[in-house]
PDB file of C-alpha atoms and ligand atoms in Angstrom:
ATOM      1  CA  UNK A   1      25.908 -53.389 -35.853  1.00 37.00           C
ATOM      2  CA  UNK A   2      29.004 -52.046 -37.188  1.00 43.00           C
ATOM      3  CA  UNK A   3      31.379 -55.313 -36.319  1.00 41.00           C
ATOM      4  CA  UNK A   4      28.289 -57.048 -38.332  1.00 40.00           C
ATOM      5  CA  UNK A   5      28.984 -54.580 -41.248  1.00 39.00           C
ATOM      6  CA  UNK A   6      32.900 -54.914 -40.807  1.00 41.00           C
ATOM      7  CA  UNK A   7      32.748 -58.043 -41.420  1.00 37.00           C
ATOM      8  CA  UNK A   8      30.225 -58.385 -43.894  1.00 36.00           C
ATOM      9  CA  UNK A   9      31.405 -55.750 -46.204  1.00 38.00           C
ATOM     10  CA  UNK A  10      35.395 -55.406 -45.608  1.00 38.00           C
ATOM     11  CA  UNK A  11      37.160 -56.001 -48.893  1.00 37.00           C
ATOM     12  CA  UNK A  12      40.918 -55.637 -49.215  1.00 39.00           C
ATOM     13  CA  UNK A  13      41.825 -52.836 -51.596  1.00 40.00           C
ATOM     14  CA  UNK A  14      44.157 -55.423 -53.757  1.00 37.00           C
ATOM     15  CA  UNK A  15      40.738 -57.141 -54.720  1.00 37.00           C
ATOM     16  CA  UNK A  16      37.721 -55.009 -54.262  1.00 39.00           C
ATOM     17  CA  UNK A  17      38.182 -53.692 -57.750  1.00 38.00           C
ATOM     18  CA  UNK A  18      37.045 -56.595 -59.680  1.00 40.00           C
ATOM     19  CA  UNK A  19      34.105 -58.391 -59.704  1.00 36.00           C
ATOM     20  CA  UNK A  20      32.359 -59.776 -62.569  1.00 34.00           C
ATOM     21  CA  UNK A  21      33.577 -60.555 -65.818  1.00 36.00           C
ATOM     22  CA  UNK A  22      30.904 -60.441 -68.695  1.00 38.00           C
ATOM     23  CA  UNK A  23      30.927 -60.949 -72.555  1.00 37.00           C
ATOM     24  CA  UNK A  24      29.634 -57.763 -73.793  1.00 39.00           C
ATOM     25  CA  UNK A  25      27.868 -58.665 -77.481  1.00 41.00           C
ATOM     26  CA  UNK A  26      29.268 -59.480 -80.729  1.00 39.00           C
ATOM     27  CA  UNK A  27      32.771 -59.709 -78.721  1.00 44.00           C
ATOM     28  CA  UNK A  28      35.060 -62.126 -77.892  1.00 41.00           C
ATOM     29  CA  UNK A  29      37.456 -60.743 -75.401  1.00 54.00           C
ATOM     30  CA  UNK A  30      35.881 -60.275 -71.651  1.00 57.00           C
ATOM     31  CA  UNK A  31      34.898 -56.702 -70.288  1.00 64.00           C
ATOM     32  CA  UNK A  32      36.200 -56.394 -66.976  1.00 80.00           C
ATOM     33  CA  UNK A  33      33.712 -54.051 -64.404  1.00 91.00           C
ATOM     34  CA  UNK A  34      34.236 -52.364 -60.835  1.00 95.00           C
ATOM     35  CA  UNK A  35      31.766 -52.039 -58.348  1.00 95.00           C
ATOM     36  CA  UNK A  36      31.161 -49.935 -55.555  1.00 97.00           C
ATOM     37  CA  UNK A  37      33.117 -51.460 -51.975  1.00 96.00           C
ATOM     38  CA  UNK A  38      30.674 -51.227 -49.462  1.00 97.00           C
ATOM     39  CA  UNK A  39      32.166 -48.759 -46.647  1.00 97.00           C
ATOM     40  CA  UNK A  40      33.090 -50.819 -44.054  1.00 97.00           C
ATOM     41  CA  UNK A  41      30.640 -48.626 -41.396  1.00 98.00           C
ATOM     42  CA  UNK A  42      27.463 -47.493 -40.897  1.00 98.00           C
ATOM     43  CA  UNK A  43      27.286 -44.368 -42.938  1.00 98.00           C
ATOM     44  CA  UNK A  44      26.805 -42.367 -39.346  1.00 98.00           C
ATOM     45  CA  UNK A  45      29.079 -43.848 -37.679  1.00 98.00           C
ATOM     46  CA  UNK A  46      32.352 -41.210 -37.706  1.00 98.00           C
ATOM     47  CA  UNK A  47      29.453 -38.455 -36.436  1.00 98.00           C
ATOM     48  CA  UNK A  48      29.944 -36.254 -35.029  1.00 98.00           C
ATOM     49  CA  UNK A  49      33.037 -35.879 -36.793  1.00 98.00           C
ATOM     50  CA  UNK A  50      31.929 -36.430 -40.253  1.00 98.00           C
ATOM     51  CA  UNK A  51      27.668 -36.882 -40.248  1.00 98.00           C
ATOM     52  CA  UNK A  52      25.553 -39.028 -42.148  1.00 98.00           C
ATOM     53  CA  UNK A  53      24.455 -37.507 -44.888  1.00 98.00           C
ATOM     54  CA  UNK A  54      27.818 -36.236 -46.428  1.00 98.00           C
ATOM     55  CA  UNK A  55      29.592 -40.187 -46.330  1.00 98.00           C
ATOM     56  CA  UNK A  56      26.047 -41.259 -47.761  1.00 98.00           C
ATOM     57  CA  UNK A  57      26.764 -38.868 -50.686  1.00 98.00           C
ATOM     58  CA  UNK A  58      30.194 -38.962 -50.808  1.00 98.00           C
ATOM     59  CA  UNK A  59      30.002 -42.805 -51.412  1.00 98.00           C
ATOM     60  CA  UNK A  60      27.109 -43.013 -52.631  1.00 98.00           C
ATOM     61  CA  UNK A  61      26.935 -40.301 -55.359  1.00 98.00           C
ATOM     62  CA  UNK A  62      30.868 -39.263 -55.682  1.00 98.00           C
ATOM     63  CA  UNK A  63      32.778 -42.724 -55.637  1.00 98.00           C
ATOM     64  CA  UNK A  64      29.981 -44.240 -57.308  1.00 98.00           C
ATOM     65  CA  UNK A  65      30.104 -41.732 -59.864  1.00 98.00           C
ATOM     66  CA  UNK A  66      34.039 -42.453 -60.794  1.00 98.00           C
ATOM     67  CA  UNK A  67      33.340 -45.748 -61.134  1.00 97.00           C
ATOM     68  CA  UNK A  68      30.250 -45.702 -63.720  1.00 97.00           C
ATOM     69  CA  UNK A  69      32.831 -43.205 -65.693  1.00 97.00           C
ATOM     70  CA  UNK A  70      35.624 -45.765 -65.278  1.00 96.00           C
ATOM     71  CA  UNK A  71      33.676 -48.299 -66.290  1.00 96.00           C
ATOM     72  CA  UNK A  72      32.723 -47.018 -69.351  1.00 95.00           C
ATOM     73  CA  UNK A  73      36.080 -46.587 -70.303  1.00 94.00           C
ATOM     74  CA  UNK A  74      36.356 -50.410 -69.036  1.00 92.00           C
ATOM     75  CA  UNK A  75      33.939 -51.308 -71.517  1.00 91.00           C
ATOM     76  CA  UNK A  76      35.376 -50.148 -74.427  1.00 89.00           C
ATOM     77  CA  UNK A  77      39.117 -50.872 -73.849  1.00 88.00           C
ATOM     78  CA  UNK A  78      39.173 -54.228 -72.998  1.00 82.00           C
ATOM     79  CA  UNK A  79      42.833 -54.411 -72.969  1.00 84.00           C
ATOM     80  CA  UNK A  80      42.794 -52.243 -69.647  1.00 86.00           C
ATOM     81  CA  UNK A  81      41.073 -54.732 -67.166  1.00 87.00           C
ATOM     82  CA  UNK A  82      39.684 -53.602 -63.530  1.00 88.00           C
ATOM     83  CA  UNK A  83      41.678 -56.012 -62.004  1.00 88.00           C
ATOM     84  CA  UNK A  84      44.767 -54.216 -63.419  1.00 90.00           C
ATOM     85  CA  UNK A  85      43.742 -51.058 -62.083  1.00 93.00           C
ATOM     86  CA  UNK A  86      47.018 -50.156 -59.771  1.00 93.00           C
ATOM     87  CA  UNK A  87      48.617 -51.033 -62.943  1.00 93.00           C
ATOM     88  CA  UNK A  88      47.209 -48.664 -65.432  1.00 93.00           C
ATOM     89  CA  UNK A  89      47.290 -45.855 -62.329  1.00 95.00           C
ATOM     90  CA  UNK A  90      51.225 -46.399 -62.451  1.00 96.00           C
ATOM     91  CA  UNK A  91      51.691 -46.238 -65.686  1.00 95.00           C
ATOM     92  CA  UNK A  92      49.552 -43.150 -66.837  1.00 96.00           C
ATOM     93  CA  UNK A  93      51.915 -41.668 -69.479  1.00 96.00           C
ATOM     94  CA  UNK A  94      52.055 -45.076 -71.324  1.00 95.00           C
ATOM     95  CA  UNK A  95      48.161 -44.470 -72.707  1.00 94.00           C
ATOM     96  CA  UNK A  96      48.422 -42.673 -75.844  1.00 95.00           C
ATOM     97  CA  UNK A  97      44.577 -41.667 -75.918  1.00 95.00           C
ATOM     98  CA  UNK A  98      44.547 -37.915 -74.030  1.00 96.00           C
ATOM     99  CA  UNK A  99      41.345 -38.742 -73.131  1.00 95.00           C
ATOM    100  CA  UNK A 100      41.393 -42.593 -72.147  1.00 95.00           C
ATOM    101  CA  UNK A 101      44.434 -41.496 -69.733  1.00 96.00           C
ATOM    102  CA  UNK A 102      42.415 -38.172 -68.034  1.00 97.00           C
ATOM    103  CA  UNK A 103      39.621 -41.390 -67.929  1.00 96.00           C
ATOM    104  CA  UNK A 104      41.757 -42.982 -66.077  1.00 96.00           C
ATOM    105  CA  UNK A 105      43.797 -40.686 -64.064  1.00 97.00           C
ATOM    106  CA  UNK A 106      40.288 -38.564 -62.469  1.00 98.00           C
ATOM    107  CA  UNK A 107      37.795 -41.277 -62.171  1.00 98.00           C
ATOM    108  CA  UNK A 108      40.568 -44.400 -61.799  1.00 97.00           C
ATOM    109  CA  UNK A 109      42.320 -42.229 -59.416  1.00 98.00           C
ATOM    110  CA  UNK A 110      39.145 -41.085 -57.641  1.00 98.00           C
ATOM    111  CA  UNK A 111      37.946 -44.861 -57.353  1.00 98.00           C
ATOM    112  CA  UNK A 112      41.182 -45.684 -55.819  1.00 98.00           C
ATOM    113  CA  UNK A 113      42.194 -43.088 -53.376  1.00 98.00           C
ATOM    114  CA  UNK A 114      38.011 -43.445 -51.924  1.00 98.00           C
ATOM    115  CA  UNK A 115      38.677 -46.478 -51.565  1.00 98.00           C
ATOM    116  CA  UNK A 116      41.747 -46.462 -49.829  1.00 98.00           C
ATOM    117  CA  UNK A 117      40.189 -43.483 -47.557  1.00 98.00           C
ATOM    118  CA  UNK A 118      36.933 -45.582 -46.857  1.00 98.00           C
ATOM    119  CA  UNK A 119      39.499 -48.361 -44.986  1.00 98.00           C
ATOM    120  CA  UNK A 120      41.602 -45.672 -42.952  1.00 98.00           C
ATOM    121  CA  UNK A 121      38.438 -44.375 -41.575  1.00 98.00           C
ATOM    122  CA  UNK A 122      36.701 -45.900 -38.387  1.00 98.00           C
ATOM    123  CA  UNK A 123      34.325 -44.970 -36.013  1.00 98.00           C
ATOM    124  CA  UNK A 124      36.168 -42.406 -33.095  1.00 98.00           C
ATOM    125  CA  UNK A 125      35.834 -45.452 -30.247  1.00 98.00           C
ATOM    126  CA  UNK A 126      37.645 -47.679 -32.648  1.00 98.00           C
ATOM    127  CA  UNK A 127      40.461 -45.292 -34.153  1.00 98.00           C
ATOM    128  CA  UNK A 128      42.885 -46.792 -31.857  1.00 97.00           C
ATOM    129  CA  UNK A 129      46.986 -45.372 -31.885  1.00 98.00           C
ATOM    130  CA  UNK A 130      49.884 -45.782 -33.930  1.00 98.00           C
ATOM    131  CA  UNK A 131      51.814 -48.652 -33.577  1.00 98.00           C
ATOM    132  CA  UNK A 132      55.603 -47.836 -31.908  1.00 98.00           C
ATOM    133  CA  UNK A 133      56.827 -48.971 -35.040  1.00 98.00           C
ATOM    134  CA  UNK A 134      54.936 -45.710 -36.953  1.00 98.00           C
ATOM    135  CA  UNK A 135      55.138 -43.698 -33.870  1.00 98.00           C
ATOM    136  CA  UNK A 136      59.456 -44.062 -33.906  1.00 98.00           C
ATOM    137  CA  UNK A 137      59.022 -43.158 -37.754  1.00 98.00           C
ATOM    138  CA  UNK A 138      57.514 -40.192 -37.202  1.00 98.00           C
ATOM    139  CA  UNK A 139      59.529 -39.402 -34.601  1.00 98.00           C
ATOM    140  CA  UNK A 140      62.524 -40.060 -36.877  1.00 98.00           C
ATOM    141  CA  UNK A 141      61.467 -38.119 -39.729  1.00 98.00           C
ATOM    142  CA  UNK A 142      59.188 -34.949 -38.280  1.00 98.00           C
ATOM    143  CA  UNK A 143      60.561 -35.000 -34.470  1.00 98.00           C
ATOM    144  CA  UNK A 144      57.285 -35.316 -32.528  1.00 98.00           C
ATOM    145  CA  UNK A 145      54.054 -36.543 -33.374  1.00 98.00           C
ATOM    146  CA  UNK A 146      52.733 -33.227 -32.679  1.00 98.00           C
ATOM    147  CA  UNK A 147      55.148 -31.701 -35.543  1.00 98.00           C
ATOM    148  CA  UNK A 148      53.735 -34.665 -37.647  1.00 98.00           C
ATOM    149  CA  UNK A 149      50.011 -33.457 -37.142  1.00 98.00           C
ATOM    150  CA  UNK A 150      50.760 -29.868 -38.055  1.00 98.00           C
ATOM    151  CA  UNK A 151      52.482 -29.979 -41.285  1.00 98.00           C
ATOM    152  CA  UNK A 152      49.625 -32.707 -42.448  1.00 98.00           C
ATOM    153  CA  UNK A 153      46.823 -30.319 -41.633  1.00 98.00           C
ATOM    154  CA  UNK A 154      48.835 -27.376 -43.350  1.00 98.00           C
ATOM    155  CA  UNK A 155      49.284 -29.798 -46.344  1.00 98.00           C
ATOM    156  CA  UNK A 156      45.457 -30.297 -45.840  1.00 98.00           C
ATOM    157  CA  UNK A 157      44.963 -26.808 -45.148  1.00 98.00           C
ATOM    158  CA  UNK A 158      46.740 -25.230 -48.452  1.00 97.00           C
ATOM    159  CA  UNK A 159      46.067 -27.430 -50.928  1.00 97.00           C
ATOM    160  CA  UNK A 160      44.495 -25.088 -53.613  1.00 95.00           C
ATOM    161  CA  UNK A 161      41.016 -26.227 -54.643  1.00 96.00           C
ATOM    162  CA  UNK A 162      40.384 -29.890 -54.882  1.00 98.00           C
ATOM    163  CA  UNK A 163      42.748 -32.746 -53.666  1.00 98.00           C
ATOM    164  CA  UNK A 164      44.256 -35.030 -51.123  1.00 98.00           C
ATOM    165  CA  UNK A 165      47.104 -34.706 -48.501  1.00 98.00           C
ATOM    166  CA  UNK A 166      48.818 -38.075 -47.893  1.00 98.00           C
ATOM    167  CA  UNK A 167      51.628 -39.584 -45.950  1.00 98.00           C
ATOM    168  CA  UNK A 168      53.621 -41.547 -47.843  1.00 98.00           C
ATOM    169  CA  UNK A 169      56.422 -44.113 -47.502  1.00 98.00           C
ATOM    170  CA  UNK A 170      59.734 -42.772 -49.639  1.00 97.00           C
ATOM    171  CA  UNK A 171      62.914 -44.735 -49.515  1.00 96.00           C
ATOM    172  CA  UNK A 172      62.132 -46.250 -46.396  1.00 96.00           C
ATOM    173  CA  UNK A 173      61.422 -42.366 -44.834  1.00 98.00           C
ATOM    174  CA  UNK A 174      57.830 -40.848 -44.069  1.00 98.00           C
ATOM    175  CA  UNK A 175      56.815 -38.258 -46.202  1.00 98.00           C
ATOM    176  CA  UNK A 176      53.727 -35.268 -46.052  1.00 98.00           C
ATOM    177  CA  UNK A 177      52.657 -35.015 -50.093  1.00 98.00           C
ATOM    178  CA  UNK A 178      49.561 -33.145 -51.342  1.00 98.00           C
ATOM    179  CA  UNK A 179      48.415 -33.961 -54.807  1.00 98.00           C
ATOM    180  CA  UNK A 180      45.498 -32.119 -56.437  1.00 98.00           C
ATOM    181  CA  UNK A 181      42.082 -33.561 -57.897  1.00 98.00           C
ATOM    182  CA  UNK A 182      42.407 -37.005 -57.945  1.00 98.00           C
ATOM    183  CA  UNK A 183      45.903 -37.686 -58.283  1.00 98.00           C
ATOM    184  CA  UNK A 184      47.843 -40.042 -55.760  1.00 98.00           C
ATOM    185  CA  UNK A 185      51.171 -40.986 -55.170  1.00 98.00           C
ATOM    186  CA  UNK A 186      51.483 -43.712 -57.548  1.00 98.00           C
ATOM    187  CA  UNK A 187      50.974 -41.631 -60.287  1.00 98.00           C
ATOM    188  CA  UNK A 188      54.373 -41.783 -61.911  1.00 97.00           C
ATOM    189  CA  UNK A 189      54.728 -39.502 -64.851  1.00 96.00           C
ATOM    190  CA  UNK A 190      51.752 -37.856 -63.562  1.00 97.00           C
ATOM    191  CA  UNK A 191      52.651 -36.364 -60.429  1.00 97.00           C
ATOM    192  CA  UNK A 192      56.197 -35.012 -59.761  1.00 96.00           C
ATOM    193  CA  UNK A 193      58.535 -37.386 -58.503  1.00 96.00           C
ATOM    194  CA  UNK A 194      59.106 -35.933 -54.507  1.00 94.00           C
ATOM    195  CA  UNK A 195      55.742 -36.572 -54.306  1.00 96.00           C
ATOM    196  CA  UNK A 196      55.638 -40.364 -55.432  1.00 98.00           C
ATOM    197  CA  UNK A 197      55.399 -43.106 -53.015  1.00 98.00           C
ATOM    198  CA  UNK A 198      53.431 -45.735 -51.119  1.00 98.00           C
ATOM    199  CA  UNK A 199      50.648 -43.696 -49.342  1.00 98.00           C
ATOM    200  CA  UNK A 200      49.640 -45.013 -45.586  1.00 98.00           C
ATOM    201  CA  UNK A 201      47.115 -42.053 -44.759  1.00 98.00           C
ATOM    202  CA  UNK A 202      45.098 -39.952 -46.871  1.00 98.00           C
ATOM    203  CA  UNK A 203      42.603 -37.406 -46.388  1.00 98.00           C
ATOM    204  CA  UNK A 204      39.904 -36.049 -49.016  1.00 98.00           C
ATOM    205  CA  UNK A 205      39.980 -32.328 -48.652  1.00 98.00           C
ATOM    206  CA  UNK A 206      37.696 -31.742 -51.650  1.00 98.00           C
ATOM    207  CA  UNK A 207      34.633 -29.745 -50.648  1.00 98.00           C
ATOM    208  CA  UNK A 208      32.313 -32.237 -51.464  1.00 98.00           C
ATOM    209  CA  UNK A 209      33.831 -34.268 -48.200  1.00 98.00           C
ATOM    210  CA  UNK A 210      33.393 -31.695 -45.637  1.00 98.00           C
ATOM    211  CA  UNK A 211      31.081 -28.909 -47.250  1.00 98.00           C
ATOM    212  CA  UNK A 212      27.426 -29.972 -45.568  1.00 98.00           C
ATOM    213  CA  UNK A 213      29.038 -29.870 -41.956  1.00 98.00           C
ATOM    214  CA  UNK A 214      31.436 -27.715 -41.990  1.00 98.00           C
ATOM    215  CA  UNK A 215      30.968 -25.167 -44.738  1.00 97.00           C
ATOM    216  CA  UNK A 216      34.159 -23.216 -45.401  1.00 96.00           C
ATOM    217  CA  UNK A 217      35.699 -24.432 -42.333  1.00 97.00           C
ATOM    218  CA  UNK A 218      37.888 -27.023 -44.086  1.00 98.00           C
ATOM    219  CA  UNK A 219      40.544 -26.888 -41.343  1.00 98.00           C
ATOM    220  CA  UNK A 220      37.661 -27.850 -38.904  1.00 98.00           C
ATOM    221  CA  UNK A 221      36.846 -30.460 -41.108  1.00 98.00           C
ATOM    222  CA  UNK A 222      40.788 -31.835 -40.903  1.00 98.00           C
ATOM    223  CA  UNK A 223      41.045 -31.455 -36.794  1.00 98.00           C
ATOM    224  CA  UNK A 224      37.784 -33.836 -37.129  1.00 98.00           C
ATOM    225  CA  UNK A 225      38.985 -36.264 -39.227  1.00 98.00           C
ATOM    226  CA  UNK A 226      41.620 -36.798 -36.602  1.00 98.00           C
ATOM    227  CA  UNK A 227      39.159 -38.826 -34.398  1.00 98.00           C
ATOM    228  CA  UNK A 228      38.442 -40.924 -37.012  1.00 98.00           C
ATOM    229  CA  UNK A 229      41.657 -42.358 -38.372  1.00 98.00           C
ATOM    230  CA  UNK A 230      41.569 -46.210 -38.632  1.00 98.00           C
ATOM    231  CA  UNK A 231      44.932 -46.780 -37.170  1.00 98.00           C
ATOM    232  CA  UNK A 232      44.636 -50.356 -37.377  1.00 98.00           C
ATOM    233  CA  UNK A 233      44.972 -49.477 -41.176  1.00 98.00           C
ATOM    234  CA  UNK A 234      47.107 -47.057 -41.537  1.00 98.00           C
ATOM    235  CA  UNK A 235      49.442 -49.162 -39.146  1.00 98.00           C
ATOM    236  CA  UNK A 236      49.235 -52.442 -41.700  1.00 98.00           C
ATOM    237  CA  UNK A 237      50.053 -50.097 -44.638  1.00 98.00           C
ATOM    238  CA  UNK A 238      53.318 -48.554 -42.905  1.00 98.00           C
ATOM    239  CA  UNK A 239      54.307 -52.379 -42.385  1.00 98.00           C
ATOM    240  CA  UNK A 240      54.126 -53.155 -45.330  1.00 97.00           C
ATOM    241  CA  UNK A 241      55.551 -50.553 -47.311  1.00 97.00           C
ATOM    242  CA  UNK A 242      58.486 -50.198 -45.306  1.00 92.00           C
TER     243      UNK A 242
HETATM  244 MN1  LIG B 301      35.914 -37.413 -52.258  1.00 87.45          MN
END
């Protein structure tokens, strides 16, 4: 079942964004909408790391949720287009409209960093290793893998409130970053600069991702997640941003 739904529903982040293209009335330029990318498993297929009912809501309910917001915003700004979202995301400080760009930044953030988390997460019998190529980069830059592993969690582990903690590509060096709400690494002008780059791994600690399991227990939550990493992914996305 869950090759079936792999292949069925896996959509490359460059493209999931847009879809259709419609004429909304008494206009003449094109309203560009984003739907919801399918996750790419069976809802309960990371348990009994992360269970059913929390990736049914989190995609569901949350990402679903950013997008409606985004595209209302969509709607009325036809001049920002969905297929341009990376675009708009890394240029933040270039929309004058304080509320258009928090529009964009929370709920085109939060579509794009679920996404991106939805394709680096894979059922525990599929998570697979990281390639030598990612595994002498981490060596490189944090000594060990095991050294790698701990300052992610603590990056997981402190981040105040809601966020993400990513590793990131920077000048050709691996980086831990930890950016709050939904913020990412592309956010230039948004976030601060040591914490820009091209993220590989990400992980949702906002409560809403680990709350009906694991309660309080968010560094529970990030030992989990470790059995559930798509490395396949995460390898691809070191490739190519190094
Ligand atoms: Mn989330």
């Amino acid at each position: 079942m869950h090759s079936d739904l792999n292949r069925r529903t896996f959509v490359k982040l460059g493209t999931l964004a847009a879809v259709a293209t419609t004429l909304a009335p008494g206009r003449s330029q094109a309203a560009s909408t984003i739907s919801l990318p399918p996750l790419p498993f069976a809802p309960n297929a990371l348990e009994p790391h992360i269970d059913a009912l929390t990736m049914e809501i989190h995609h569901g309910k949350h990402h679903a949720a950013y997008i409606a917001k985004l595209n209302e915003a969509l709607a009325q700004h036809y001049d920002l287009a969905a297929e341009r979202l990376i675009d708009t995301l890394t240029t933040l400080p270039s929309i004058n409209d304080e509320a258009l760009r928090n529009t964009f930044r929370n709920n085109g953030g939060g579509h794009w960093n679920h996404a991106f988390f939805w394709q680096t997460l894979t059922p525990a019998e599929q998570s697979g290793k990281p390639s030598d190529a990612l595994n002498a980069a981490i060596t490189r830059d944090f000594g060990s893998f095991d050294a790698f592993k701990t300052a992610f969690n603590e990056a997981a582990a402190k981040r105040f409130g809601s966020g993400w903690a990513w590793l990131i590509v920077k000048d050709g060096k691996l980086k831990i970053t930890s950016t709050p709400n939904q913020d990412n690494p592309l956010m230039k002008g948004v976030v601060p600069d040591g914490d820009l780059g091209t993220p590989v791994l990400g992980l949702d600690v906002w409560e809403h991702a680990y709350y009906l399991k694991y309660q309080n227990r968010r560094p529970d939550y990030i030992n989990a997640w470790w059995n559930v990493i798509n490395w396949s992914s995460v390898n691809e996305r070191f490739q190519k941003a190094s």
